[in-house]
GROMACS .gro file of C-alpha atoms in nm:
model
  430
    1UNK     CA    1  -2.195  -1.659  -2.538
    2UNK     CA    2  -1.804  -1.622  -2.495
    3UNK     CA    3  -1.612  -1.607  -2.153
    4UNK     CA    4  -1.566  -1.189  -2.254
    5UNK     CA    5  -1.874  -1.143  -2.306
    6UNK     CA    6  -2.023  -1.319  -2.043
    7UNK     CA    7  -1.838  -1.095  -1.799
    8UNK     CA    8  -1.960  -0.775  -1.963
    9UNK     CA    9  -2.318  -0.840  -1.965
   10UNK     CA   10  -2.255  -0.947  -1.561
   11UNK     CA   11  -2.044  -0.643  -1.494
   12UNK     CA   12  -2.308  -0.440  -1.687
   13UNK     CA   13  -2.581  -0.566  -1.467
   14UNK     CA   14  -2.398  -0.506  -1.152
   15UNK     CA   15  -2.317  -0.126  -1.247
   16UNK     CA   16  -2.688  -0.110  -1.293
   17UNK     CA   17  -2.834  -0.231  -1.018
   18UNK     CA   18  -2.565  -0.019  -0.796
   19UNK     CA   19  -2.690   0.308  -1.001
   20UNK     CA   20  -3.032   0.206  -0.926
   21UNK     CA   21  -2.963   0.173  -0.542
   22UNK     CA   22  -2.792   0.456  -0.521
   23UNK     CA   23  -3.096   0.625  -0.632
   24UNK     CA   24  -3.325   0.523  -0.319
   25UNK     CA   25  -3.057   0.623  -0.064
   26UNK     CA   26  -3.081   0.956   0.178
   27UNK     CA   27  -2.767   1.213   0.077
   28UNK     CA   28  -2.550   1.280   0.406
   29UNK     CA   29  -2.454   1.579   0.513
   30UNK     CA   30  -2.105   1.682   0.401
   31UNK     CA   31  -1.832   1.621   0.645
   32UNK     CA   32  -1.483   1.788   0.539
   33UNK     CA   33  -1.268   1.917   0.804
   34UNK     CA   34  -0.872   1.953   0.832
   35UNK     CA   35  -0.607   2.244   0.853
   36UNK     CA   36  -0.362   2.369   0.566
   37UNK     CA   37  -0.139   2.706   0.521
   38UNK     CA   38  -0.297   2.961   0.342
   39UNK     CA   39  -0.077   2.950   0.005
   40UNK     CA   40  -0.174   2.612  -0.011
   41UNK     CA   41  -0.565   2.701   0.021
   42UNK     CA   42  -0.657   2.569  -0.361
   43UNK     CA   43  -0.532   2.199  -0.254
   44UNK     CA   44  -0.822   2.202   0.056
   45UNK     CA   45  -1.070   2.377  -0.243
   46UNK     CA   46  -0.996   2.097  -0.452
   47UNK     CA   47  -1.056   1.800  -0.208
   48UNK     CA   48  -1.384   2.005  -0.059
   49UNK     CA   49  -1.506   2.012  -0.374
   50UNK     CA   50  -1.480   1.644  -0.411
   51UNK     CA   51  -1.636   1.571  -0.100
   52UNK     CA   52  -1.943   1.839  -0.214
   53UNK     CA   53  -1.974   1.661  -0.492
   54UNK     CA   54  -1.961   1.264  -0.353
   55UNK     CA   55  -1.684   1.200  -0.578
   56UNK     CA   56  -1.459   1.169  -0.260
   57UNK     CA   57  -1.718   0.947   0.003
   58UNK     CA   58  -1.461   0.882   0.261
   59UNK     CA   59  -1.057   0.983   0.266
   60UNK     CA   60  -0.764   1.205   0.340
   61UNK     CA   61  -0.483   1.409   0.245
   62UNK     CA   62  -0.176   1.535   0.352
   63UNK     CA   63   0.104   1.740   0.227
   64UNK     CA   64   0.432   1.816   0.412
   65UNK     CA   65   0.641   2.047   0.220
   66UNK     CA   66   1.035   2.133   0.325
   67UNK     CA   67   0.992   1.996   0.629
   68UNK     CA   68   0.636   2.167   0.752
   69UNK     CA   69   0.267   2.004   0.719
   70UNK     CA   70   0.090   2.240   0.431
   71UNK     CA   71  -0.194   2.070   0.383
   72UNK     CA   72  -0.386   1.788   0.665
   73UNK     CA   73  -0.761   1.761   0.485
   74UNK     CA   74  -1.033   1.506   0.519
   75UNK     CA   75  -1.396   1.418   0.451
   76UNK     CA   76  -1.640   1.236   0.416
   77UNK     CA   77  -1.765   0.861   0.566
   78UNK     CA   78  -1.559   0.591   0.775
   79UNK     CA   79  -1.882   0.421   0.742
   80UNK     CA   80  -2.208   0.543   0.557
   81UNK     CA   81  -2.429   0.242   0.712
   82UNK     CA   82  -2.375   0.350   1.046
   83UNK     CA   83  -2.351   0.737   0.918
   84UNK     CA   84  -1.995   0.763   1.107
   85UNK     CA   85  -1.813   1.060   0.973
   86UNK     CA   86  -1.454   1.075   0.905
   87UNK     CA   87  -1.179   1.239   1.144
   88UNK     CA   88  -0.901   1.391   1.229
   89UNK     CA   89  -0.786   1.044   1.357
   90UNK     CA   90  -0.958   0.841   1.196
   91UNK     CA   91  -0.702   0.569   1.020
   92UNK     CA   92  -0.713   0.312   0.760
   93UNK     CA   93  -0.559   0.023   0.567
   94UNK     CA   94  -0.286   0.142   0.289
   95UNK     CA   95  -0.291  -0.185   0.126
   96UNK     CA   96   0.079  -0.230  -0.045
   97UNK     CA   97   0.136   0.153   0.092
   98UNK     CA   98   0.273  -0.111   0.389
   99UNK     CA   99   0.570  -0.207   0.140
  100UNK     CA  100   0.700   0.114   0.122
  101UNK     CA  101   0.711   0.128   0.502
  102UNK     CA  102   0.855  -0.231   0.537
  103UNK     CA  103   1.155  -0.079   0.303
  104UNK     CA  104   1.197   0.199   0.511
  105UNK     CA  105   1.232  -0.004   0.822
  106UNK     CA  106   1.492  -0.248   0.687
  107UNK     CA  107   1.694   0.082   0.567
  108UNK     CA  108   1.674   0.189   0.951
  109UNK     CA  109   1.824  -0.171   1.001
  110UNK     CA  110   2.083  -0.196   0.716
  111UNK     CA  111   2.183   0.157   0.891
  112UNK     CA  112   2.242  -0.011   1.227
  113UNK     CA  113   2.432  -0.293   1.073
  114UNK     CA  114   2.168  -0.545   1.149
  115UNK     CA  115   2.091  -0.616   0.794
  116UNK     CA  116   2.291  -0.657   0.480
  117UNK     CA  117   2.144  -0.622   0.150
  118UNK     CA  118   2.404  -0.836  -0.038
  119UNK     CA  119   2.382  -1.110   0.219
  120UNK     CA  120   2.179  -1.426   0.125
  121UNK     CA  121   1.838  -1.454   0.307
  122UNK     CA  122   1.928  -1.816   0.462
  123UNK     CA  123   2.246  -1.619   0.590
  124UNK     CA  124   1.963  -1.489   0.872
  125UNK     CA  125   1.713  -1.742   0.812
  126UNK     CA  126   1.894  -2.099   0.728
  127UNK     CA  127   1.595  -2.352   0.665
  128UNK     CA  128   1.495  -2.072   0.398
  129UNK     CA  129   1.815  -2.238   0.161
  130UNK     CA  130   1.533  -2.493   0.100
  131UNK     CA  131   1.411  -2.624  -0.283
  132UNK     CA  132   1.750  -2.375  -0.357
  133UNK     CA  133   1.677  -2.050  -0.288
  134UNK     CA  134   2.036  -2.019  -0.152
  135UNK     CA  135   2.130  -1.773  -0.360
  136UNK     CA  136   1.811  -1.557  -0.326
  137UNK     CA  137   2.007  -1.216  -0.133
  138UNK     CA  138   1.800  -0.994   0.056
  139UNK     CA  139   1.837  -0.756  -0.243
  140UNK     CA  140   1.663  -0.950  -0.463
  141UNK     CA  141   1.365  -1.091  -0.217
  142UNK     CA  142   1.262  -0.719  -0.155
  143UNK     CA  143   1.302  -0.598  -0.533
  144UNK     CA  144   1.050  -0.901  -0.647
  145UNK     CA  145   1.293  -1.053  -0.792
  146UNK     CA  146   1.324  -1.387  -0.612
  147UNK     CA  147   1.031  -1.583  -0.769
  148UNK     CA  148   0.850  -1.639  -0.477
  149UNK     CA  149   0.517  -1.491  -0.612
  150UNK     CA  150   0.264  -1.755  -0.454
  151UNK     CA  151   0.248  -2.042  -0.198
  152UNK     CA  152   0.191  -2.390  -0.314
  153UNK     CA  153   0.024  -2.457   0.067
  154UNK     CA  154  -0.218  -2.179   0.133
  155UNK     CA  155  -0.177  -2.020   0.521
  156UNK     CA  156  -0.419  -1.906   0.735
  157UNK     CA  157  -0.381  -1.585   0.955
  158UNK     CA  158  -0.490  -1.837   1.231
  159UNK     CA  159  -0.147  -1.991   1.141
  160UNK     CA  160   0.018  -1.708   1.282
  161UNK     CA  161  -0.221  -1.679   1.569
  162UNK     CA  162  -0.181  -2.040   1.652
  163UNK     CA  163   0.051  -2.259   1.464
  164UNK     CA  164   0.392  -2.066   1.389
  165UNK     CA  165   0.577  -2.327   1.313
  166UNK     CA  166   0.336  -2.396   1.046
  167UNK     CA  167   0.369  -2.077   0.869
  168UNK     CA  168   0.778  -2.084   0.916
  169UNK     CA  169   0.751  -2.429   0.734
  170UNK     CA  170   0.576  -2.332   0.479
  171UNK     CA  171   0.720  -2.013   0.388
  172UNK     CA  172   1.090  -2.229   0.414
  173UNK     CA  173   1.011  -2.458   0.160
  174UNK     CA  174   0.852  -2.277  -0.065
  175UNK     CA  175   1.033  -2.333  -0.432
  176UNK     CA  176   1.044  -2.026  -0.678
  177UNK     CA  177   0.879  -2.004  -1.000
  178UNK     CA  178   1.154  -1.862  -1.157
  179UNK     CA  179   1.530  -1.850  -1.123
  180UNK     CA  180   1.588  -1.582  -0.896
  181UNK     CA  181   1.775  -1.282  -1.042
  182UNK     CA  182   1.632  -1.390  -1.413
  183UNK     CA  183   1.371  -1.176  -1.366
  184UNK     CA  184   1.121  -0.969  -1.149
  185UNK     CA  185   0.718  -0.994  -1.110
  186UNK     CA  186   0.550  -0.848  -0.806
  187UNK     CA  187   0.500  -1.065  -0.496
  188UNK     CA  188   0.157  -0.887  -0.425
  189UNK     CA  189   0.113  -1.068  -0.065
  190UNK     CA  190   0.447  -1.342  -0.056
  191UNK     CA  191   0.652  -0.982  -0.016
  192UNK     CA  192   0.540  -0.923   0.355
  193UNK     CA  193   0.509  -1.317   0.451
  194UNK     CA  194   0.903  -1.348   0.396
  195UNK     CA  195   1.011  -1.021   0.466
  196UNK     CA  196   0.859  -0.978   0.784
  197UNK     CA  197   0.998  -1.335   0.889
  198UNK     CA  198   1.291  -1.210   0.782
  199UNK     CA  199   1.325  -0.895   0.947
  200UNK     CA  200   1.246  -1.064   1.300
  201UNK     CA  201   1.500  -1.264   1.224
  202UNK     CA  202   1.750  -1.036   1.172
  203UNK     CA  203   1.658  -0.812   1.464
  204UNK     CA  204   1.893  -0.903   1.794
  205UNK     CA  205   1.613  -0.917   1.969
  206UNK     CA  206   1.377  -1.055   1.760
  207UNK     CA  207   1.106  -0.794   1.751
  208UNK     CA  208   0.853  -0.798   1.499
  209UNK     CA  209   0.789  -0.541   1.231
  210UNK     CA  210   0.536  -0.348   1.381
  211UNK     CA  211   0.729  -0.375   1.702
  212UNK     CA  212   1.026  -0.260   1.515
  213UNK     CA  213   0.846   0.048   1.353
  214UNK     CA  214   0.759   0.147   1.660
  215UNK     CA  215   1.037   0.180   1.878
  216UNK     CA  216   1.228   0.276   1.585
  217UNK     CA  217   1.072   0.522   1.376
  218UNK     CA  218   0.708   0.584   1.485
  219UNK     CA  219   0.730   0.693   1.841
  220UNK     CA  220   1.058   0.889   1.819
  221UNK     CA  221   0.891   1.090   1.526
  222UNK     CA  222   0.564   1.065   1.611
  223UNK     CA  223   0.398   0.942   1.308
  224UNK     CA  224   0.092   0.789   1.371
  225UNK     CA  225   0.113   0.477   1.159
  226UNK     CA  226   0.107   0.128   1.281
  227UNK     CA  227   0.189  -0.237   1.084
  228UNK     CA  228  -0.144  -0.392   1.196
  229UNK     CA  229  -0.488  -0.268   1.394
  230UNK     CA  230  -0.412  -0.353   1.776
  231UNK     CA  231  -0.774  -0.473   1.895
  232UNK     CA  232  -0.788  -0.145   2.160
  233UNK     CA  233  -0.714   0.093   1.834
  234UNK     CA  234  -0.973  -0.082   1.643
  235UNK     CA  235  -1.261   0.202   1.762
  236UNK     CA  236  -1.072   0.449   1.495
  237UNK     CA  237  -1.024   0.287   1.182
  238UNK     CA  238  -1.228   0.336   0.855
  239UNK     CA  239  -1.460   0.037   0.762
  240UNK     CA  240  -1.354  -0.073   0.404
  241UNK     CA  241  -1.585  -0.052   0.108
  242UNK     CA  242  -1.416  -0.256  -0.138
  243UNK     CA  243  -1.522  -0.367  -0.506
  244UNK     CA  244  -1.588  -0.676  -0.642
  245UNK     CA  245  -1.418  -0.918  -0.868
  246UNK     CA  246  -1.676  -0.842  -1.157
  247UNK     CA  247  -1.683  -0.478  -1.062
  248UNK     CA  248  -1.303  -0.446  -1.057
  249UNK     CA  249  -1.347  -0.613  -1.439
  250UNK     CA  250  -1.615  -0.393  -1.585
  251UNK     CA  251  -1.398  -0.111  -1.429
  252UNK     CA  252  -1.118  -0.254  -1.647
  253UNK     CA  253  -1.251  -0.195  -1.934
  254UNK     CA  254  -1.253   0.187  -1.859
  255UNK     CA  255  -0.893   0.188  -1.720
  256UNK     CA  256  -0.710  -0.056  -1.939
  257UNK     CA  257  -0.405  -0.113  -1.764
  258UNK     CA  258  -0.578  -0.330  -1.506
  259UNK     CA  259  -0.776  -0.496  -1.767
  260UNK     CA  260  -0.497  -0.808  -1.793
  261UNK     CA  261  -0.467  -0.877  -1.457
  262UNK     CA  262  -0.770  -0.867  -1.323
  263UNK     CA  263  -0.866  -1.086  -1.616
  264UNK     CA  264  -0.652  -1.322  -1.497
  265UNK     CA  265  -0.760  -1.286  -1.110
  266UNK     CA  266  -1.129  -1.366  -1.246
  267UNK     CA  267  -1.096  -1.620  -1.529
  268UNK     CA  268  -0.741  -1.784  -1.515
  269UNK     CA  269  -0.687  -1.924  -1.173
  270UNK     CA  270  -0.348  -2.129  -1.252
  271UNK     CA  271  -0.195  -1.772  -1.390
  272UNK     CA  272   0.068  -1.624  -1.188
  273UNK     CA  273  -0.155  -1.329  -1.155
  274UNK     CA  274  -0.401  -1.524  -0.970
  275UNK     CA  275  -0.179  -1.730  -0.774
  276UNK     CA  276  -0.007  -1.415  -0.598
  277UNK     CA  277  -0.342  -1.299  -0.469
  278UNK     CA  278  -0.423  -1.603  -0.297
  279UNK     CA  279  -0.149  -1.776  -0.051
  280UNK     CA  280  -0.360  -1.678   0.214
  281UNK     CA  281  -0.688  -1.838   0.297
  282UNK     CA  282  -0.864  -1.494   0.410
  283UNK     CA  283  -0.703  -1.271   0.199
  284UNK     CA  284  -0.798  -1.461  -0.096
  285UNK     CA  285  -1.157  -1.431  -0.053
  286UNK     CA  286  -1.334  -1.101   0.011
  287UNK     CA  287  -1.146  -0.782   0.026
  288UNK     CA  288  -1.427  -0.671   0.293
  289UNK     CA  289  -1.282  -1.006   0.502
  290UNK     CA  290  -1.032  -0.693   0.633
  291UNK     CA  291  -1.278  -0.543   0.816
  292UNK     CA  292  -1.227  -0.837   1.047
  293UNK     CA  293  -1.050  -0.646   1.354
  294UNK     CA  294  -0.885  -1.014   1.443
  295UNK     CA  295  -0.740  -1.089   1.120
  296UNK     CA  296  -0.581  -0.695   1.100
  297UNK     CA  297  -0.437  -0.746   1.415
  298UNK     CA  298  -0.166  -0.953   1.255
  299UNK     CA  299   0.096  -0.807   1.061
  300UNK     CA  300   0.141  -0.893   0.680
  301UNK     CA  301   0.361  -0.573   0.541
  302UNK     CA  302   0.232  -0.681   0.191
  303UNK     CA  303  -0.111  -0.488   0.288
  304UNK     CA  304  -0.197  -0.466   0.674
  305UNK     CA  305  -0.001  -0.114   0.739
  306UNK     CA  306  -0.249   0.105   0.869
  307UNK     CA  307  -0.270   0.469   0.962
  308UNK     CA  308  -0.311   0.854   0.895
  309UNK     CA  309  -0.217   1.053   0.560
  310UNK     CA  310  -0.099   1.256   0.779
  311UNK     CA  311   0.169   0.991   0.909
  312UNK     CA  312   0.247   0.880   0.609
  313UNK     CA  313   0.304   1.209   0.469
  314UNK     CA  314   0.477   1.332   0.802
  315UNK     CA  315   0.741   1.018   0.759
  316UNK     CA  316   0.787   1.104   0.356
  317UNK     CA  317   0.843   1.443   0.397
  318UNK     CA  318   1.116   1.376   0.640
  319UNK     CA  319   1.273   1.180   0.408
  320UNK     CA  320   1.210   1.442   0.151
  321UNK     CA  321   1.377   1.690   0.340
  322UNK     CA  322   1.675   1.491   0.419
  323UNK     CA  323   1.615   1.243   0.644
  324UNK     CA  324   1.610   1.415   0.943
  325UNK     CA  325   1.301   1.587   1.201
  326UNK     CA  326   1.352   1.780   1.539
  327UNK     CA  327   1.651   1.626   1.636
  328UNK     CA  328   1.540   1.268   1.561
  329UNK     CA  329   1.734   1.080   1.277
  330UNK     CA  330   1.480   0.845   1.000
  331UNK     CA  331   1.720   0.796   0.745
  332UNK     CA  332   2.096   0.912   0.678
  333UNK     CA  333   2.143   1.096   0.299
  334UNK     CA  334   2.317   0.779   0.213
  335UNK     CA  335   1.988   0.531   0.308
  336UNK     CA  336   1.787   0.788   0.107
  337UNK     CA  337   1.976   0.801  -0.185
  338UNK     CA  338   2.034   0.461  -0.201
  339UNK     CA  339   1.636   0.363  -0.166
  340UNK     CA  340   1.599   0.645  -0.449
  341UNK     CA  341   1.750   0.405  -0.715
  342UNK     CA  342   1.558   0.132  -0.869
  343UNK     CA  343   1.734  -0.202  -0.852
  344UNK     CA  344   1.526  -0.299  -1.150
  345UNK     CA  345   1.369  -0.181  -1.443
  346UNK     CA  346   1.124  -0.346  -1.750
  347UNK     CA  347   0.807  -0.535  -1.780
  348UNK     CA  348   0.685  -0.739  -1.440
  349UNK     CA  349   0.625  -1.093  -1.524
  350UNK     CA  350   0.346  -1.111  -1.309
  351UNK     CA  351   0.131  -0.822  -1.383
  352UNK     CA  352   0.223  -0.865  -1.739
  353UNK     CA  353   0.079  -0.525  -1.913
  354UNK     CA  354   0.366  -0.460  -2.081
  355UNK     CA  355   0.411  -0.113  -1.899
  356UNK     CA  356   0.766  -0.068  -1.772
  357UNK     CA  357   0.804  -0.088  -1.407
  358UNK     CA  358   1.063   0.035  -1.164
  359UNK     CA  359   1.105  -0.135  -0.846
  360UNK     CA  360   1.369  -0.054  -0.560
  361UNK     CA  361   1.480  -0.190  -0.228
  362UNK     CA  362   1.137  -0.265  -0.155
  363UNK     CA  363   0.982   0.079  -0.301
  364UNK     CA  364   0.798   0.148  -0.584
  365UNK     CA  365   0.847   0.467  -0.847
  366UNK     CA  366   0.642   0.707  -1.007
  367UNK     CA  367   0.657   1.004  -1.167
  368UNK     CA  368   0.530   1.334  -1.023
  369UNK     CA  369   0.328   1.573  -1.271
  370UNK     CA  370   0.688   1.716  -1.377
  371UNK     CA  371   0.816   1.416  -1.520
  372UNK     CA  372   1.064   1.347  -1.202
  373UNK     CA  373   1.066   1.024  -0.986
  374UNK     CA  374   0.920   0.964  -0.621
  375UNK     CA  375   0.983   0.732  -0.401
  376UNK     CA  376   0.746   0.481  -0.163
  377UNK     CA  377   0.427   0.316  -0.272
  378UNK     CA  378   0.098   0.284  -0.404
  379UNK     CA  379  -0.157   0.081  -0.312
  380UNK     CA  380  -0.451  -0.101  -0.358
  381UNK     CA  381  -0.755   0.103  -0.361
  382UNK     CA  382  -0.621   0.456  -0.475
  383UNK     CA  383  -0.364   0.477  -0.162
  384UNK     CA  384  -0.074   0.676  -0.190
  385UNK     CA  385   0.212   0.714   0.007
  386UNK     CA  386   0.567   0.912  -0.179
  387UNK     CA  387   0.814   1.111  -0.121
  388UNK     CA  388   0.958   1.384  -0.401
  389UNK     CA  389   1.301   1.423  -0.260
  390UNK     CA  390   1.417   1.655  -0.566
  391UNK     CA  391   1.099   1.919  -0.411
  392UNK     CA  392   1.130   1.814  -0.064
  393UNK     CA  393   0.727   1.706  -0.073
  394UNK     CA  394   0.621   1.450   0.146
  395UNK     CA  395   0.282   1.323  -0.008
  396UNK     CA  396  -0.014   1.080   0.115
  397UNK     CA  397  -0.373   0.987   0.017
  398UNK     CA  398  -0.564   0.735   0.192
  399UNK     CA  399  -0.938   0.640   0.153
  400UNK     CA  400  -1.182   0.338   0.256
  401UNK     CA  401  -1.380   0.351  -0.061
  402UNK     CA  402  -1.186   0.175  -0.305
  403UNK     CA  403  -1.126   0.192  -0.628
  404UNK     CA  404  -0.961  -0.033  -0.919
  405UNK     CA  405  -0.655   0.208  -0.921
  406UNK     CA  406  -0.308   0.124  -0.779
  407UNK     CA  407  -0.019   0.314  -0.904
  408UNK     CA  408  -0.110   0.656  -0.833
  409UNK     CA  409  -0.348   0.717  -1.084
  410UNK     CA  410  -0.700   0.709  -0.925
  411UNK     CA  411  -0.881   1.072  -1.023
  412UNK     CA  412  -0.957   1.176  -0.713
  413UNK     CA  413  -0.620   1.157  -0.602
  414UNK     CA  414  -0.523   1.318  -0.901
  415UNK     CA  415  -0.684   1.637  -0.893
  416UNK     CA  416  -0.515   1.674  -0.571
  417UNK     CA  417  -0.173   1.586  -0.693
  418UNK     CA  418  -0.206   1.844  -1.041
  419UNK     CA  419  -0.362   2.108  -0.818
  420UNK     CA  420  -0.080   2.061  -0.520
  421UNK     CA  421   0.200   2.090  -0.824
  422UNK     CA  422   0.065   2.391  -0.974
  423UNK     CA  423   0.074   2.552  -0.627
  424UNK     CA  424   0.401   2.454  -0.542
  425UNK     CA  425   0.560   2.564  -0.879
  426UNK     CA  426   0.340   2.960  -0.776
  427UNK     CA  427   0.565   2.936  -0.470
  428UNK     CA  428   0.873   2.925  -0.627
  429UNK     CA  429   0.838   3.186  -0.891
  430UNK     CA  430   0.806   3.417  -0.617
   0.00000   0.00000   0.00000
């Protein structure tokens, strides 16, 4: 029996045998709570109805439209073993959501004159100019277009607990697998590893990223949103449910796009695919290895960003509505519009679909249900996190029960997103 069909008959069993148990557990009572304005009551309908349903087990979703919070919904379970309902604080990993934040934060430095985009990295960090990566600008590390997709030497996240000079090392003389500027692929996990090195690097005072958001942009704004779990915040954040590897591939074969790389995750180990997974230790095992509270309490702005939709949402719509909230600057027009235009454009060499991909100054684009770009991230999972500046929207969806879907397009997120647009294009005919 071949390799392909080998992994159906497995996958087929597994989707089985999850029906089956599904069958023998007791329903929970619904749990949906939140707050939205009245014009935008369909959106809440919509998301309610998911929750009814069990199509949505555990999320939320928030909306902040020209500048005011429309919609703040969510439902469902931060942990259906334990029967632990979902909140109005309740938080939870965004998975590469965190890149989007990581490029808003070294926007807020390039503003301050801290960072330059056109400046080599080793210009801030000089053992980086190792196996030549001298010419590798800051540009082109945060656009995935350096070629530093995996780690030859794996790290641990005890590294950074324990042995930083360890993790410097080996993040220095890592060599690229490409030229950089020849091309771009996306650095799934390598992205945070150097950048945040990088950014406390640049920082006068050498603060870390999370410390950085902080100071900078979450407390002045109040957005709840952090870069990592701090142990004492642990008591509020949703318990993953993640998927499998051989769940993820029988999914595949239903949503097509992912079918390639997650082939290559499963069955190709020496692909690039696989190899950007996996340069660290924990991360490369599990996905439910994140529900560890000491491994999330170190910050890797590839994935560990965790939060509210409503945060997320809060800080897009901000941006959305030009950059500015109560008095408290985010971004100037000029950060914004220059974070609005992708750096490049074409078909990743890592992911290798043969989709076309946009990628910015660390932000990823999509297209709304209009046809017209946002700006942020997707993640892992069915996350969402984007800003429409062209309809001042400020968007985010963020669940614990993951899916195979991370560009935008997992269903339950999209009958939020069609419903939301159809609203908001009733508002303005009035």
């Amino acid at each position: 029996m071949g390799v392909i069909k080998q992994s159906i008959v497995v996958c087929m069993v597994l989707v089985i045998a999850t029906r089956l148990s599904r069958l023998f557990e007791t329903p929970l009572p619904v749990n949906f709570g939140g707050t939205w304005d009245p014009e935008f009551k369909k959106v809440a309908d919509v998301f309610k109805r998911n929750v009814e349903s069990g199509k949505e087990r555990g999320a939320a979703f928030a909306v902040y439209y020209k500048g005011k919070p429309v919609v703040d919904v969510w439902g469902g379970y931060t942990d259906l073993e334990s029967h632990t309902p979902w909140k109005q604080d309740t938080t939870t990993l965004v998975f590469s959501c965190s890149k989007g934040v990581a490029a808003i934060i070294m926007a807020k430095m390039a503003e301050m004159g801290t960072l330059d985009y056109s400046k080599p990295v080793s210009y801030y960090w000089p053992e980086f100019a190792q196996a030549d990566k001298d010419n590798i600008t800051v540009e082109m590390l945060i656009s995935h277009q350096g070629g530093l997709v995996y780690l030859d030497e794996q790290l641990s996240i005890y590294d950074y607990k324990n042995n930083r000079q360890r993790w410097q090392d080996i993040l220095a003389k890592q060599k690229t697998a490409w030229p950089a500027g020849e091309k771009f692929g996306y650095h799934a996990l390598t992205f945070g590893l150097f950048v945040d090195e990088l950014i406390q690097r640049v920082d006068p005072a050498h603060r870390d990223t999370d410390t950085i958001f902080m100071e900078e942009i979450s407390k002045p704004l109040d957005i709840d949103f952090r870069m990592k779990v701090p142990l004492e915040d642990w008591y509020r954040t949703a318990r993953l449910v993640p998927r499998s590897k051989f769940q993820l591939l029988f999914d595949a074969f239903q949503y097509r796009r992912y079918l390639k790389p997650i082939y290559d995750i499963v069955f190709h180990p020496d692909s690039l695919m696989a190899r950007s997974v996996s340069p660290v230790i924990e991360f490369a095992q599990r996905t439910d290895v994140l529900n560890n509270p000491y491994i999330r309490e170190v910050t890797v702005s590839s994935l560990t960003g965790t939060g509210t939709a409503r945060g997320l949402a809060k800080m897009y719509g901000i941006i959305a509505n030009g950059g500015a909230h109560d008095g408290n600057q985010l971004l100037s027009k000029q950060s914004i519009n220059r974070l609005s235009k992708p750096i490049v454009r074409g078909s990743d060499a890592v992911m290798n679909t043969g989709e076309v991909s946009e990628i910015g100054l660390g932000t990823l684009y999509r297209k709304n249900p209009w046809g017209e770009e946002t700006v942020g991230h997707t993640g892992h999972g069915g996350q969402v996190a984007v800003g429409d500046i062209k309809n001042n929207i400020g968007i985010s969806y963020l669940t614990n029960h993951l899916t195979i879907h991370g560009v935008g397009d997992d269903p339950r997120y999209q009958d939020l997103e069609k419903i939301l647009y159809e609203t908001i294009a009733e508002l303005e005919k009035k």
